[in-house]
Short mmCIF file of C-alpha atoms in Angstrom, two decimals:
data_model
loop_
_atom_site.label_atom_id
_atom_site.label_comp_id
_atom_site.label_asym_id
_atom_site.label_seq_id
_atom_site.Cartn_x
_atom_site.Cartn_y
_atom_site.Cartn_z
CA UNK A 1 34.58 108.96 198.62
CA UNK A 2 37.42 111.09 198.34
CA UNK A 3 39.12 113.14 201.19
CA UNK A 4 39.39 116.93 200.58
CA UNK A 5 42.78 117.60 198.98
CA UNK A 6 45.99 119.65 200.60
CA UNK A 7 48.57 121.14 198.47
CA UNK A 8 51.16 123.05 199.68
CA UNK A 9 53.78 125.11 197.09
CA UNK A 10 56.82 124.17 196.54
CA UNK A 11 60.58 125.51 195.14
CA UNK A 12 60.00 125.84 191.08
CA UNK A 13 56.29 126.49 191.26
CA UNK A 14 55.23 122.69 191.80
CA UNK A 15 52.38 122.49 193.87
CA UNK A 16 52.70 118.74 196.17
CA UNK A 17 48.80 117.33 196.58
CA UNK A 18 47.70 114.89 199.14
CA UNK A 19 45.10 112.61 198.04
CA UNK A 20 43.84 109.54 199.08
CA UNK A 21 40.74 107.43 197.68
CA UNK A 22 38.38 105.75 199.81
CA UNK A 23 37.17 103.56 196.96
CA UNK A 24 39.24 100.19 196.62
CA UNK A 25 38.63 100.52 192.88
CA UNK A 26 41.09 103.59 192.29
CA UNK A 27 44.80 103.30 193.23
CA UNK A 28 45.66 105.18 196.30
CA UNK A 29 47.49 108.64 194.74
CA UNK A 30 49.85 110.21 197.61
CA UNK A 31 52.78 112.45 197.77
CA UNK A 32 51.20 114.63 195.38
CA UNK A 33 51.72 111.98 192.07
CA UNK A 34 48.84 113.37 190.23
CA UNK A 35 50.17 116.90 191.07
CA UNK A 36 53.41 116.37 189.69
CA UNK A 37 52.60 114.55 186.69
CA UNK A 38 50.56 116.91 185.36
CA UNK A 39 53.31 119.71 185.90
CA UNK A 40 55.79 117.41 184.11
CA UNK A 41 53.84 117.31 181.18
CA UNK A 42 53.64 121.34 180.92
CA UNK A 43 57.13 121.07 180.66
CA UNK A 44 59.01 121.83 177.81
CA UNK A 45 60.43 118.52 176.22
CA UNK A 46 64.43 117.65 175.68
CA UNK A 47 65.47 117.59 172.01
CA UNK A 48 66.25 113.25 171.32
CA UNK A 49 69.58 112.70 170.44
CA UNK A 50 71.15 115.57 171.34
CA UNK A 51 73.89 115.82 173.75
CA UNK A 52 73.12 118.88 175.61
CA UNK A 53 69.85 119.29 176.94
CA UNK A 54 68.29 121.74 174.18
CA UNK A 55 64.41 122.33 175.45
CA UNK A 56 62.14 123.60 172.88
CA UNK A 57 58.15 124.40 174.19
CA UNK A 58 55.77 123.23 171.52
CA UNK A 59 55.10 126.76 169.80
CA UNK A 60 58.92 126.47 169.05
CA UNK A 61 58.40 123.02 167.39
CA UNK A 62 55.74 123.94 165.57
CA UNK A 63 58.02 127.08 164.31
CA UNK A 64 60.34 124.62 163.27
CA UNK A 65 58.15 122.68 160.86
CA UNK A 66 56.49 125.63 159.37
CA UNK A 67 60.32 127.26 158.79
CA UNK A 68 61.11 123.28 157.32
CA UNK A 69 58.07 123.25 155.12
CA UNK A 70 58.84 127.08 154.11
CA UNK A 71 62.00 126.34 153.10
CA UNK A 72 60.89 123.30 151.30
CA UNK A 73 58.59 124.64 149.42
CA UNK A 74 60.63 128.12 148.29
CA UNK A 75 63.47 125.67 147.35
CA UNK A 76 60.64 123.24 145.05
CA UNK A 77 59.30 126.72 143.95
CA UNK A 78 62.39 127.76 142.40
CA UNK A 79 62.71 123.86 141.09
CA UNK A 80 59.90 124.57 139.14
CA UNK A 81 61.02 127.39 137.56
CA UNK A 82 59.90 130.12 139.93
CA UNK A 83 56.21 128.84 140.60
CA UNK A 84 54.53 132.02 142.32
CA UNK A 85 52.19 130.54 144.12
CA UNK A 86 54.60 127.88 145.59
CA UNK A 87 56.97 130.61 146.14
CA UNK A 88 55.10 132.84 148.45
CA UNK A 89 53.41 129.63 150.79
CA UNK A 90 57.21 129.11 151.32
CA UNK A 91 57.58 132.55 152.12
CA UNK A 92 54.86 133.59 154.43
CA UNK A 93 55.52 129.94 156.38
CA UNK A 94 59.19 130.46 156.94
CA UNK A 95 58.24 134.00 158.40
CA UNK A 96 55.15 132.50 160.44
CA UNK A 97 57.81 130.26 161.87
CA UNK A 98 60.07 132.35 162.40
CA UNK A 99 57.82 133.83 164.83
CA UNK A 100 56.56 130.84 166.41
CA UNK A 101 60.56 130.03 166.91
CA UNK A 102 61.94 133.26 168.39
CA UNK A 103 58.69 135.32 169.24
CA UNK A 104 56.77 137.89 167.42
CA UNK A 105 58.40 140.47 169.25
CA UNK A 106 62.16 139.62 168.98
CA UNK A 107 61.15 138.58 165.30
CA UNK A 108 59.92 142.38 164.98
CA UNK A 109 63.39 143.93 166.67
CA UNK A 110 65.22 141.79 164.23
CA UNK A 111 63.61 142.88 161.71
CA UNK A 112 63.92 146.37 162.33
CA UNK A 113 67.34 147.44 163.80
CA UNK A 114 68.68 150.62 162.98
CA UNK A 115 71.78 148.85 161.06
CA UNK A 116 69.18 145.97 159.04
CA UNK A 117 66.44 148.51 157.82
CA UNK A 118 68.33 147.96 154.49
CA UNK A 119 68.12 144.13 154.79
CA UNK A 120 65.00 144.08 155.94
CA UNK A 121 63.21 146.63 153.24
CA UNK A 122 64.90 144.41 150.24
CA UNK A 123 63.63 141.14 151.55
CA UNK A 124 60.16 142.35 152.55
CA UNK A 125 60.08 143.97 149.47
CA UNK A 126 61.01 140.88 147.75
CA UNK A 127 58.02 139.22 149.68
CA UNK A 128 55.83 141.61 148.82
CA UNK A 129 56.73 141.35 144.73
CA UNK A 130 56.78 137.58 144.90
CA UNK A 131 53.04 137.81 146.01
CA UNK A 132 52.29 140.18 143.60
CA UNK A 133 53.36 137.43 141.46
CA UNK A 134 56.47 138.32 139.70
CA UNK A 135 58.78 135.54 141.35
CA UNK A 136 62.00 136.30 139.82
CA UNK A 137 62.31 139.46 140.56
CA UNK A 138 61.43 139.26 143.86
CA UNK A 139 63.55 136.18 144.82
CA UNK A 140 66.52 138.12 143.99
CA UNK A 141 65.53 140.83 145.96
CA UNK A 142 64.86 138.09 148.75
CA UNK A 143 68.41 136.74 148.01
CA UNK A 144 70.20 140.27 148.32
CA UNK A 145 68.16 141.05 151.48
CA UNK A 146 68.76 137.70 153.06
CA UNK A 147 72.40 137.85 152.81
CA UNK A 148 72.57 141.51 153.52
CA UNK A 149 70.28 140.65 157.04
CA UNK A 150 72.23 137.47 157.91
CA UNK A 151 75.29 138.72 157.07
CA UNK A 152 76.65 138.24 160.71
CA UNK A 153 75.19 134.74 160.74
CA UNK A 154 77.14 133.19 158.08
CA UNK A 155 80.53 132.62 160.11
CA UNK A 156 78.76 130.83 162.80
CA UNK A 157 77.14 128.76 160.33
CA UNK A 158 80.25 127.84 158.24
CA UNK A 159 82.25 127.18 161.48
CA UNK A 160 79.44 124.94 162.36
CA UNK A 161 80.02 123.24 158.83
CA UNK A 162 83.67 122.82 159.38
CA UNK A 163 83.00 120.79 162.72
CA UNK A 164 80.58 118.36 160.84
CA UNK A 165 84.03 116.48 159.94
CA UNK A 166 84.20 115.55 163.29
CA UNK A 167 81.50 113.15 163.59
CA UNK A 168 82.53 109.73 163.31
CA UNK A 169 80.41 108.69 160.37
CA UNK A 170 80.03 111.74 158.23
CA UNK A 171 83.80 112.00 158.71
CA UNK A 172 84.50 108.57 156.72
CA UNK A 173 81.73 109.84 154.57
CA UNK A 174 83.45 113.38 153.41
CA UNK A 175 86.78 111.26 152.98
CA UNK A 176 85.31 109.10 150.27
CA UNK A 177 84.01 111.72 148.65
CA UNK A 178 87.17 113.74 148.64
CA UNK A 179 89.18 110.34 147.76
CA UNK A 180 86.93 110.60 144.67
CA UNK A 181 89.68 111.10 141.43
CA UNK A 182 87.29 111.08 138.78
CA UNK A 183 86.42 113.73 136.58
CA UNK A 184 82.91 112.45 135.45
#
């Protein structure tokens, strides 16, 4: 038989149960350990391997794989000479995730900022032709959209390519490559 519980708040919203069994067949759980383990596991979870600690909550994971597989499948799409239908599963997961990642409302302010409405109405558009199914046409309206939206991105992400030479392995990797003298 169980005594009644008592929780009490605490700072950071964790709620500290007292609980004690009276059967000698369950552990005795005190200080609030079944409390607290259950809050722990609503938590978001560190990133492995990282240095800093980079949380992401499980929507944001799941917007990560859908913007992986989007991208995977856009870039086999266009492998296989523009497949359509392989073409616009890429598309409409890499937006999905895209919203799962950042929100649907940030996603939609993105989107539509005074100073991107040109960006964004070339690479909707470009969506919106590759479903109709004429891929080529719309991936270069995709393309022109995509650089035209990201525009401001692309110096962060070349100054994060430029530090890549830093890490220890890669680094020895990139000089054999670039030791490389032959012309085949």
């Amino acid at each position: 038989m169980a005594r009644p519980r008592r929780c009490r708040a605490r700072a950071g919203g964790l709620m500290i149960c007292r609980m004690t069994w009276g059967l000698k067949a369950f552990p005795r759980v005190t200080a609030g350990e079944a409390c607290a383990s259950a809050a722990a596991l609503a938590r978001p979870h560190p990133s492995p391997g990282t240095g800093k600690m980079v949380s992401l909550t499980d929507f944001q994971r799941i917007g990560v794989g859908l913007v992986g597989f989007g991208l995977f499948f856009i870039l086999f799409g266009m492998l296989l000479y523009f497949d359509s239908v392989l073409l616009a599963f890429g598309n409409i997961l890499f937006l999905s995730g895209l919203v799962f990642i950042i929100g649907f409302r940030r996603t939609f302010t993105f989107f539509f900022q005074r100073p991107k409405l040109k960006g964004t109405s070339f690479f909707l558009g470009g969506v919106l032709i590759v479903l109709m199914r004429w891929p080529l046409l719309g991936m270069l309206l995709e393309a022109y959209g995509f650089i035209t939206l990201f525009r401001s991105f692309f110096p962060v992400a070349f100054g994060f390519l430029g530090t890549l030479g830093n890490i220890p392995l890669l680094s020895k990797l990139l000089q054999k490559l670039g030791d490389t003298s032959s012309m085949v």
